[in-house]
């Protein structure tokens, strides 16, 4: 399945036929065609057969091959020399140095002094192999990944309510067919532009779009109703809407009786959040609250979709739970064209949390604390279940423990120097390690701190699977040969495992890894056992769960599950669970010293920590650096003009960036994008206060003061 495409004669020269594959960036995983071109470059062309983007690509996807160029990426291992510089080295030297230091750390401090930090952009095969490597080869519990910073609150709330977490329990194609969508804390016009067509088609079909966001984003500008709550108050807003649903007699009593449990407790909690009280907390006027309820309840079908806005809070699980309660009370879950969904962010954010690189999980979305799950996976791996370590620290807690409890760290596909909350502190913890190894495509800010850096393949240079925000498992195909000196992550794990005494169990071929993943996931919540590379190629992806055909089913394969919960929820009794929740303040509220709220997010031309997109000239021209977005009233109080340098100061540090003045943000709030390092690093400021259930840090709200900076 790793063909680089057939060759065709065109215009007197030989050209490679385009290879159908998927974009390396967000969780839409847009379809695209890649073809090698003259000069070692790669050409992107439309792939209209893939139903999600139907050929459309954003600027990031269109320019993705620019990072394949040798000038933009690493092509040789690097090791730290005696004088402190990173210098080129051979692969054997680099792998030997990593293995030697891991052995030394384990001998001196124990297995849990070894840490592994993965990424939501790794393929399913890599995420699976990385989790297995940590637990079987290293014997450590200390593994987590940057996806903890993205979807963990929605995952926890979805599991609590429905018994199962899949970002969207229905395909994107259902969105235009519903009657109303409440989009909470999401700006797809900039974060995943090809998805915006679904919301436009919704409105063209007579449906309505309600956007909840403290900023008037490009998405909010297209909404029928824009609710602009104070950051950190999404929980109160959802409870206020549910209060009105009850008070106005809009509860679907028959549905609640037939398909749910726990309504009375959740109802009582919501009734404590009357509209005027919610207006005082959120700043959203009561008439707008009533209009939102009217629009949501009027049609036969409706949806609530959340993203990082409500999720990246120290009460994110309860906040998402309140929005789920709204869906359940109105009968808008587990029915056609209705439901709650999470718009997953990272390219493989869904699959990345299903197959074992998360601190508390085993492949197939099994719980590491479940004895039956441990027995099943240990059987596939050929090890004693008792040898598997228990759950480890969550992502921020793992990073915070570096240099003390965790002495050596392997990072694969993540850049926490830019992306972690309280980033200056995390950078300091990384510097305090005895040993740091980083596998990456480029010399990221985290890789710059490493003792060993390994150059690994990119999406176009390797085959593997990802799982989109719809739960659609997809096949990315290799289109070109990687440069000399570059190896795949699976080859890295194979080489390290052998050096650490495990000769078998870490193949380098992705399809072989996927075949083992199928067996490990069989019978689990995220069951991939009925999926293989052939099906993925033929069917344009398969929705999980997709169990293997049983003995009584004959040769007919399971069709996959595009729509979940239509017959029952994934709980023991098949009923969805209401969870009573109540508003509580953010972990850090404004005061006299820090009177303004900071919220963070993305811009259309950059992606995540920017490690790759900041190396693309066209994207940098569109978004050259950070900025501080603020309201004219706040700017007037500061005496700041457009473009003036502003310092944003929190209890954790200081960031400086130019002012961008707009009426599209609340006067009590400033916004910074988080894609850049250096003095404009937004995550220097953010609060690592953790949700007690999901362990999600509170990226989306913290108290700051804003100061002018002399030019």
XYZ file of C-alpha atoms in Angstrom:
711
model
C 0.000 0.000 0.000
C 3.051 2.319 -0.143
C 3.194 2.801 -3.869
C 4.469 6.171 -5.011
C 2.142 6.095 -7.994
C 2.396 4.803 -11.545
C 4.354 6.675 -14.183
C 2.756 8.209 -17.286
C 4.258 9.775 -20.411
C 3.107 13.385 -20.830
C 4.469 15.903 -23.288
C 7.618 13.915 -23.989
C 8.531 13.437 -20.320
C 7.639 10.900 -17.664
C 5.326 12.125 -14.924
C 3.930 10.375 -11.891
C 0.193 9.849 -11.675
C -1.331 11.852 -8.809
C -1.600 9.933 -5.540
C -4.866 10.443 -3.620
C -4.165 11.311 -0.006
C -5.146 13.736 2.780
C -3.976 17.075 4.146
C -1.485 16.965 7.065
C -3.172 19.678 9.106
C -6.597 19.859 10.790
C -9.104 17.147 11.662
C -11.123 17.628 8.477
C -8.344 15.632 6.791
C -9.316 17.137 3.433
C -8.727 14.988 0.399
C -6.012 16.087 -2.023
C -3.937 14.668 -4.845
C -0.155 14.842 -4.766
C 2.203 14.387 -7.675
C 5.998 14.703 -7.825
C 7.047 17.570 -10.082
C 10.264 18.900 -11.556
C 13.031 19.935 -9.193
C 11.975 17.596 -6.419
C 8.835 19.580 -5.642
C 5.312 18.274 -5.155
C 2.160 19.565 -6.798
C -1.210 19.622 -5.037
C -4.397 19.248 -7.042
C -8.084 18.947 -6.198
C -9.517 15.627 -5.165
C -13.220 16.031 -5.744
C -14.139 12.432 -4.892
C -13.566 12.913 -1.159
C -16.922 13.942 0.331
C -15.715 16.126 3.214
C -14.034 18.966 1.314
C -15.194 18.101 -2.227
C -11.943 19.444 -3.655
C -11.732 22.641 -1.615
C -8.502 23.360 0.274
C -7.471 26.191 2.545
C -4.175 28.016 2.145
C -2.429 25.733 4.610
C -3.386 22.598 2.713
C -2.573 24.122 -0.663
C 0.921 25.147 0.482
C 1.671 22.078 2.618
C 4.321 20.724 0.204
C 6.502 23.779 0.902
C 7.572 22.138 4.165
C 8.805 19.125 2.208
C 11.607 21.242 0.731
C 15.053 20.435 2.070
C 15.667 24.025 3.152
C 12.638 23.966 5.450
C 13.120 20.604 7.124
C 15.663 18.437 8.873
C 17.595 15.897 6.804
C 20.168 14.615 9.296
C 20.149 13.572 12.949
C 21.615 16.181 15.292
C 23.420 15.588 18.568
C 24.550 18.005 21.253
C 28.319 18.451 21.122
C 30.648 19.172 24.024
C 30.528 22.891 23.255
C 26.709 22.901 23.446
C 25.960 23.094 19.734
C 23.687 20.734 17.789
C 25.822 19.076 15.119
C 25.009 16.510 12.398
C 25.507 12.847 13.269
C 24.807 9.429 11.831
C 21.684 7.471 12.710
C 23.525 4.784 14.660
C 25.298 7.383 16.777
C 22.041 9.236 17.467
C 20.007 6.134 18.338
C 22.835 4.713 20.446
C 23.022 7.944 22.421
C 19.257 7.922 23.080
C 19.253 4.273 24.146
C 22.294 4.721 26.373
C 20.724 7.644 28.215
C 17.361 5.918 28.628
C 19.080 2.878 30.129
C 21.142 5.069 32.467
C 18.091 6.992 33.667
C 16.061 3.849 34.269
C 18.918 2.205 36.172
C 19.454 5.235 38.391
C 15.900 6.474 38.987
C 13.480 3.730 37.865
C 11.233 3.291 34.835
C 8.890 6.159 35.720
C 11.789 8.592 35.427
C 11.401 8.052 31.671
C 8.765 10.185 29.964
C 7.162 10.093 26.532
C 5.227 12.992 25.017
C 3.311 12.341 21.792
C 1.183 14.334 19.400
C -2.295 14.551 17.913
C -0.780 14.714 14.435
C 0.776 11.256 14.607
C -0.889 8.583 12.514
C -2.841 5.837 14.261
C 0.043 3.469 13.630
C 2.569 5.800 15.266
C 0.328 6.630 18.234
C -0.274 2.912 18.779
C 3.408 2.014 18.512
C 4.444 4.899 20.783
C 2.073 3.799 23.552
C 3.256 0.221 23.217
C 6.899 1.348 23.273
C 6.396 3.327 26.485
C 4.656 0.493 28.325
C 6.416 -2.578 26.938
C 9.961 -1.380 26.191
C 10.439 1.419 28.706
C 7.995 0.084 31.302
C 6.943 3.618 32.171
C 3.534 5.018 33.057
C 4.690 8.528 32.129
C 3.200 9.006 28.669
C 0.704 11.558 27.439
C 0.272 13.778 24.393
C -0.637 17.261 23.258
C -4.172 16.159 22.383
C -4.849 16.459 26.120
C -4.769 20.217 25.404
C -7.392 19.952 22.666
C -10.379 17.641 23.051
C -10.055 16.051 26.485
C -12.912 17.954 28.164
C -15.339 17.109 25.365
C -14.145 13.503 25.440
C -14.730 13.263 29.192
C -18.167 14.872 28.987
C -19.221 12.752 26.015
C -18.134 9.552 27.723
C -19.923 10.571 30.914
C -23.182 11.309 29.106
C -23.228 8.829 26.224
C -20.808 6.104 27.312
C -18.594 6.793 24.305
C -16.525 9.636 22.891
C -16.366 10.216 19.161
C -15.915 13.846 18.130
C -18.918 13.900 15.825
C -21.436 11.068 16.248
C -22.690 11.866 12.748
C -21.025 12.871 9.464
C -20.548 16.502 8.515
C -23.053 16.022 5.696
C -25.844 15.997 8.320
C -25.183 19.601 9.384
C -26.934 21.281 6.418
C -29.931 18.984 6.939
C -30.677 20.001 10.514
C -32.804 22.959 11.584
C -30.481 24.857 13.923
C -26.858 24.650 15.031
C -25.434 26.251 18.156
C -21.707 26.592 17.505
C -19.900 27.207 20.790
C -16.370 28.579 20.892
C -15.509 27.628 17.334
C -14.362 29.705 14.374
C -14.245 27.300 11.411
C -13.934 30.183 8.955
C -10.326 30.407 10.160
C -9.579 27.073 11.828
C -11.001 24.757 9.126
C -12.258 26.900 6.215
C -13.558 24.060 3.986
C -16.027 23.170 6.764
C -17.696 26.562 6.586
C -19.662 25.454 3.535
C -21.704 23.104 5.734
C -22.922 26.012 7.843
C -23.573 28.146 4.775
C -25.608 25.310 3.273
C -27.509 24.984 6.551
C -28.662 28.596 6.230
C -29.378 28.219 2.502
C -31.663 25.317 3.423
C -33.610 27.504 5.848
C -31.801 26.496 9.022
C -30.317 28.899 11.532
C -26.812 29.294 12.950
C -26.149 30.564 16.480
C -22.503 31.340 17.294
C -21.294 31.660 20.880
C -17.967 33.520 21.035
C -16.628 36.547 22.946
C -15.244 37.792 19.614
C -17.139 38.670 16.467
C -15.146 36.283 14.325
C -15.501 35.659 10.616
C -17.804 32.794 11.530
C -19.875 34.898 13.919
C -20.382 37.484 11.179
C -22.311 34.868 9.209
C -24.537 33.755 12.084
C -28.233 34.474 12.495
C -27.538 35.166 16.164
C -24.212 35.920 17.842
C -23.986 35.541 21.620
C -20.836 37.175 23.036
C -20.401 35.937 26.615
C -17.628 37.020 28.907
C -14.787 34.446 28.630
C -15.153 31.640 31.127
C -18.952 31.887 31.426
C -20.073 29.370 28.799
C -21.249 27.045 31.567
C -23.611 29.662 32.984
C -24.875 30.437 29.484
C -25.780 26.814 28.764
C -27.506 26.510 32.131
C -29.465 29.687 31.475
C -30.704 28.325 28.161
C -31.761 25.069 29.814
C -33.591 27.046 32.513
C -35.590 28.790 29.786
C -36.302 25.486 28.043
C -37.878 24.239 31.262
C -39.667 27.500 32.105
C -41.158 27.793 28.630
C -42.373 24.181 28.519
C -40.008 23.095 25.754
C -38.701 19.902 27.381
C -39.275 16.749 25.308
C -40.777 14.827 28.195
C -41.360 11.593 26.272
C -37.752 11.465 25.064
C -36.396 12.260 28.529
C -38.498 9.476 30.016
C -37.632 6.913 27.369
C -33.946 7.549 26.632
C -32.259 9.323 29.552
C -31.510 9.121 33.271
C -30.761 11.747 35.904
C -33.073 14.484 34.621
C -34.515 15.655 37.926
C -31.111 16.465 39.420
C -29.943 18.249 36.266
C -33.228 20.136 36.044
C -32.898 21.363 39.623
C -29.359 22.568 38.972
C -30.434 24.460 35.861
C -33.365 26.132 37.562
C -30.922 27.914 39.900
C -29.636 29.835 36.848
C -32.482 32.193 36.028
C -32.104 34.498 32.999
C -31.305 37.757 34.796
C -28.660 36.007 36.908
C -27.108 34.521 33.766
C -27.131 37.932 32.082
C -25.155 39.384 35.003
C -22.580 36.581 34.769
C -22.215 36.354 31.001
C -23.130 39.804 29.730
C -25.566 38.232 27.247
C -28.915 40.101 27.396
C -32.004 38.139 28.403
C -33.790 38.810 25.064
C -30.870 37.159 23.264
C -31.078 34.159 25.574
C -34.773 33.799 24.814
C -34.181 34.171 21.073
C -31.518 31.463 21.171
C -33.931 29.059 22.867
C -36.654 29.878 20.356
C -34.373 29.273 17.356
C -32.980 26.055 18.818
C -36.335 24.553 19.786
C -38.431 25.616 16.780
C -37.271 23.012 14.223
C -37.696 19.262 14.523
C -33.933 18.700 14.601
C -30.977 20.682 15.981
C -27.344 20.304 17.024
C -24.841 21.743 19.476
C -21.208 21.723 18.366
C -18.411 22.771 20.700
C -14.722 23.458 20.180
C -11.848 24.743 22.242
C -13.681 27.819 23.575
C -15.807 26.044 26.207
C -13.494 23.036 26.453
C -10.157 24.671 27.334
C -11.302 25.727 30.767
C -10.718 24.383 34.271
C -14.448 23.556 34.237
C -14.489 22.398 30.608
C -15.973 18.961 31.276
C -18.912 20.431 33.187
C -19.323 23.158 30.563
C -19.603 20.651 27.736
C -21.860 18.575 29.982
C -24.240 21.525 30.332
C -24.508 21.841 26.549
C -25.145 18.093 26.323
C -27.889 18.469 28.945
C -29.514 21.076 26.693
C -29.508 18.582 23.826
C -30.932 15.789 25.969
C -33.708 17.874 27.511
C -34.926 18.907 24.056
C -34.594 15.416 22.546
C -31.711 16.455 20.296
C -29.327 13.504 20.730
C -29.446 10.031 19.221
C -31.970 11.141 16.617
C -31.510 11.764 12.884
C -30.008 15.172 12.039
C -29.624 15.984 15.731
C -26.995 15.644 18.410
C -24.043 16.972 20.311
C -20.627 16.970 18.643
C -17.092 18.207 19.237
C -15.154 19.780 16.372
C -11.837 18.029 16.940
C -8.828 20.194 16.105
C -5.633 18.302 15.327
C -5.181 16.181 12.225
C -5.444 12.906 14.117
C -6.801 14.266 17.360
C -9.539 11.613 17.328
C -7.397 8.592 16.516
C -4.561 9.910 18.627
C -6.644 9.518 21.780
C -7.976 6.080 20.873
C -4.914 3.877 20.623
C -2.729 4.248 23.658
C -0.589 7.378 23.779
C -2.878 8.946 26.383
C -1.859 8.474 30.027
C -4.878 6.402 31.027
C -5.764 4.456 27.899
C -4.953 1.341 25.927
C -5.706 0.741 22.220
C -9.331 0.649 21.167
C -10.179 3.389 23.668
C -9.869 0.869 26.492
C -9.230 1.983 30.060
C -5.827 1.168 31.439
C -7.428 0.390 34.805
C -9.808 -2.236 33.368
C -8.424 -5.750 34.082
C -10.176 -7.221 31.039
C -8.728 -4.511 28.790
C -5.245 -5.136 30.170
C -5.581 -8.878 29.550
C -6.766 -8.387 25.976
C -4.075 -5.916 24.949
C -1.338 -7.773 26.812
C -2.359 -10.895 24.914
C -1.926 -9.117 21.602
C 1.421 -7.746 22.744
C 2.606 -11.075 24.145
C 3.326 -9.765 27.643
C 2.055 -10.390 31.167
C -0.881 -8.055 31.964
C 0.706 -7.352 35.349
C 3.780 -5.970 33.579
C 1.805 -3.080 32.116
C 2.169 0.068 34.221
C -0.882 1.932 35.471
C -2.058 5.405 34.464
C 0.514 8.181 34.468
C 0.457 11.952 34.650
C -1.632 14.068 32.292
C 0.172 16.272 29.757
C 0.751 19.416 31.805
C 1.448 17.446 34.976
C 4.016 15.405 33.043
C 5.696 18.548 31.706
C 5.652 20.115 35.170
C 7.446 17.049 36.587
C 10.350 17.243 34.127
C 13.761 17.496 35.721
C 12.504 16.212 39.085
C 10.448 13.010 38.906
C 10.875 12.592 35.143
C 14.535 12.866 34.168
C 14.631 11.847 30.484
C 12.007 12.578 27.848
C 11.244 11.421 24.310
C 9.062 13.875 22.350
C 7.411 12.802 19.102
C 5.366 15.251 17.025
C 4.872 18.044 19.570
C 6.283 21.487 20.360
C 5.371 22.250 24.001
C 7.786 25.196 24.222
C 5.152 27.113 22.226
C 1.949 25.136 22.775
C 1.915 24.374 26.513
C 0.292 26.657 29.105
C 2.664 28.627 31.337
C 5.120 28.052 28.515
C 8.134 29.811 30.044
C 7.897 27.463 33.018
C 7.559 24.436 30.729
C 10.578 25.598 28.731
C 12.524 25.795 31.980
C 11.455 22.266 32.935
C 12.588 20.961 29.529
C 15.965 22.649 30.011
C 16.310 20.989 33.434
C 16.072 17.448 32.042
C 19.030 15.105 32.212
C 18.265 14.095 28.632
C 15.832 15.164 25.892
C 15.295 13.504 22.511
C 12.931 14.962 19.903
C 11.609 13.423 16.683
C 10.362 16.099 14.298
C 10.212 17.226 10.718
C 11.693 20.648 11.472
C 13.944 22.147 14.122
C 11.119 23.324 16.345
C 11.620 25.431 19.443
C 11.449 22.240 21.513
C 13.911 20.437 19.243
C 16.356 23.304 19.704
C 16.620 22.297 23.389
C 17.212 18.594 22.708
C 20.306 16.495 23.239
C 19.373 14.436 20.173
C 17.080 15.446 17.294
C 15.871 12.827 14.819
C 14.604 13.927 11.365
C 11.445 12.013 10.514
C 9.183 11.672 7.498
C 6.217 13.867 6.672
C 2.734 12.925 5.569
C 3.508 12.796 1.848
C 6.520 10.563 2.449
C 4.792 7.826 4.420
C 1.678 5.698 4.462
C -0.588 5.527 7.489
C -4.086 6.053 8.781
C -5.749 8.942 10.553
C -9.225 9.330 12.032
C -11.068 12.524 11.200
C -13.377 14.560 13.412
C -16.272 12.492 11.992
C -14.753 9.224 13.253
C -13.913 8.328 9.653
C -10.713 6.245 9.458
C -8.721 7.357 6.407
C -5.683 6.161 4.466
C -2.904 8.636 3.800
C -0.753 7.299 0.983
C 2.920 7.813 0.381
C 3.405 9.983 -2.703
C 7.151 10.668 -2.739
C 10.371 9.190 -1.409
C 11.799 10.970 1.634
C 15.259 12.558 1.382
C 18.346 10.596 2.291
C 18.980 10.813 5.996
C 15.296 10.885 6.979
C 13.516 7.921 8.585
C 9.965 7.186 9.686
C 8.880 7.306 13.333
C 8.150 3.586 13.185
C 11.768 2.990 12.162
C 12.881 5.108 15.120
C 10.843 3.040 17.579
C 12.053 -0.181 15.967
C 15.668 0.921 16.285
C 15.308 2.034 19.889
C 13.366 -1.076 20.930
C 16.104 -3.311 19.535
C 18.801 -1.370 21.348
C 16.796 -1.664 24.562
C 16.489 -5.427 24.287
C 13.120 -5.886 22.561
C 13.876 -7.414 19.175
C 10.305 -8.151 18.077
C 6.962 -6.374 18.139
C 7.909 -3.066 16.514
C 7.640 -3.486 12.739
C 8.516 -0.629 10.418
C 5.786 -1.209 7.836
C 2.632 0.811 8.672
C 0.224 -1.788 7.338
C 1.757 -4.446 9.580
C 1.334 -2.141 12.578
C -2.267 -1.448 11.585
C -3.014 -5.176 11.425
C -1.871 -5.490 15.038
C -3.839 -2.370 15.988
C -6.951 -4.030 14.555
C -6.473 -6.999 16.877
C -5.722 -4.807 19.871
C -8.825 -2.664 19.299
C -11.173 -5.603 18.683
C -14.091 -5.524 21.086
C -13.144 -2.121 22.477
C -15.215 1.061 22.262
C -13.163 2.210 19.247
C -13.217 -1.079 17.370
C -11.197 -1.003 14.126
C -11.022 -4.776 13.676
C -13.248 -4.779 10.578
C -11.131 -2.150 8.805
C -8.121 -2.838 6.598
C -6.044 -0.830 4.150
C -7.884 -2.314 1.176
C -11.265 -1.135 2.459
C -9.941 2.305 3.275
C -8.620 2.714 -0.249
C -11.792 1.444 -1.890
C -14.389 3.152 0.328
C -12.817 6.564 0.968
C -12.643 5.781 4.663
C -14.683 3.743 7.140
C -16.453 5.030 10.248
C -15.692 3.305 13.538
C -16.864 1.292 15.376
C -16.417 -1.320 12.699
C -16.018 -4.798 14.216
C -14.800 -7.737 12.211
C -17.506 -9.952 10.780
C -18.422 -12.732 13.189
C -18.573 -16.398 12.333
C -22.338 -16.229 11.839
C -22.188 -13.166 9.627
C -20.600 -14.833 6.660
C -18.272 -12.873 4.384
C -20.225 -9.597 4.579
C -18.081 -6.960 6.303
C -19.487 -4.563 8.858
C -20.424 -1.335 7.021
C -18.996 0.967 9.685
C -21.064 3.346 11.817
C -21.515 6.853 10.413
C -24.248 7.677 12.955
C -24.070 6.665 16.588
C -26.744 6.315 19.273
C -29.805 6.117 17.001
C -31.044 2.998 18.784
C -29.331 3.250 22.161
C -26.496 5.037 23.859
C -23.263 3.234 24.752
C -24.120 2.959 28.443
C -24.971 -0.243 30.304
C -28.722 0.427 30.104
C -28.659 2.264 26.763
C -29.765 5.564 28.327
C -27.913 8.857 28.126
C -26.937 10.426 31.427
C -27.821 13.929 32.517
C -25.137 15.292 34.843
C -26.104 18.086 37.250
C -23.641 20.975 36.973
C -23.538 24.528 38.313
C -21.707 27.672 37.294
C -18.478 28.458 39.084
C -15.939 31.224 38.445
C -12.861 30.728 36.330
C -9.712 29.682 38.124
C -8.430 33.246 37.795
C -10.828 36.188 37.786
C -9.843 39.825 37.066
C -8.854 42.057 39.955
C -7.341 45.506 40.457
C -3.863 44.363 39.429
C -4.980 42.234 36.462
C -8.297 43.787 35.348
C -8.656 42.390 31.810
C -9.431 38.890 30.493
C -7.180 37.192 27.942
C -8.438 34.565 25.531
C -6.369 32.827 22.868
C -6.929 31.081 19.544
C -5.831 30.588 15.960
C -5.616 32.559 12.727
C -6.352 31.171 9.306
C -2.808 31.226 7.887
C -1.030 29.483 10.775
C -1.501 26.154 12.523
C -0.968 25.082 16.152
C 2.550 25.998 17.370
C 3.423 27.167 13.854
C 6.492 24.938 13.675
C 5.666 24.038 10.070
C 3.437 26.853 8.797
C 5.872 29.546 9.952
C 8.293 28.094 7.400
C 5.949 28.778 4.469
C 6.517 32.186 2.867
C 2.955 32.600 1.581
C 1.463 31.868 4.999
C 3.902 34.158 6.774
C 3.028 36.959 4.392
C -0.632 36.560 5.369
C 0.054 36.209 9.121
C 3.588 37.420 9.875
C 3.390 37.544 13.644
C 1.394 37.793 16.858
C -0.922 40.641 17.787
C -3.105 41.836 20.631
C -6.731 42.307 19.615
C -8.577 44.832 21.799
C -11.693 47.003 21.778
C -11.447 50.740 20.950
C -12.625 51.642 24.463
C -9.778 49.714 26.054
C -7.345 51.149 23.498
C -8.502 54.678 24.344
C -7.973 54.072 28.067
C -4.443 52.903 27.328
C -3.728 55.636 24.796
C -2.866 52.953 22.234
C -3.175 53.258 18.458
C -3.322 50.566 15.790
C 0.050 48.825 15.540
C 1.451 50.180 18.793
C 3.390 47.594 20.806
C 1.442 46.390 23.813
C 2.603 44.303 26.743
C 0.135 41.778 28.079
C 1.127 40.712 31.585
C -0.245 37.836 33.664
C 0.905 36.257 36.909
C 3.052 33.920 34.806
C 4.857 36.285 32.490
C 4.797 38.996 29.846
C 4.187 38.968 26.090
C 4.575 41.873 23.666
C 2.841 42.257 20.312
C 1.290 45.023 18.129
C -2.201 46.320 18.855
C -5.055 45.353 16.546
C -8.087 47.488 17.427
C -11.570 46.210 16.582
C -15.143 46.501 17.780
C -15.413 42.735 17.247
C -14.226 41.932 20.764
C -15.647 42.671 24.199
C -14.206 45.774 25.935
C -13.185 43.658 28.942
C -11.252 41.109 26.852
C -8.115 40.890 24.726
C -7.249 38.139 22.270
C -3.857 36.766 21.200
C -3.108 33.989 18.688
C -0.768 31.309 20.042
C 1.313 30.303 17.001
C 4.528 32.197 17.758
C 7.506 31.812 20.107
C 9.601 34.581 21.572
C 8.323 37.751 23.171
C 4.930 37.387 21.489
C 4.329 33.879 22.857
C 0.722 33.927 24.094
C 1.166 30.774 26.147
C 3.687 32.527 28.351
C 0.562 34.062 29.885
C -1.951 31.216 30.002
C -3.070 29.486 33.174
C -2.246 25.794 33.779
C -5.159 25.370 36.203
C -6.579 21.925 35.389
C -10.077 20.560 34.938
C -10.483 17.966 37.718
C -11.840 15.347 35.317
C -10.168 15.890 31.938
C -6.959 17.531 33.244
C -7.402 20.181 30.565
C -5.545 23.438 31.293
C -7.447 26.723 31.286
C -6.051 28.139 28.040
C -9.126 30.172 27.182
C -9.319 32.580 30.111
C -6.899 34.246 32.495
C -6.507 37.642 34.157
C -4.036 40.096 32.626
C -3.165 43.755 32.498
C -2.314 45.552 29.266
C 0.397 48.202 29.067
C 1.774 50.385 26.312
C 5.411 49.854 25.382
C 7.668 52.712 24.236
C 8.734 52.264 20.629
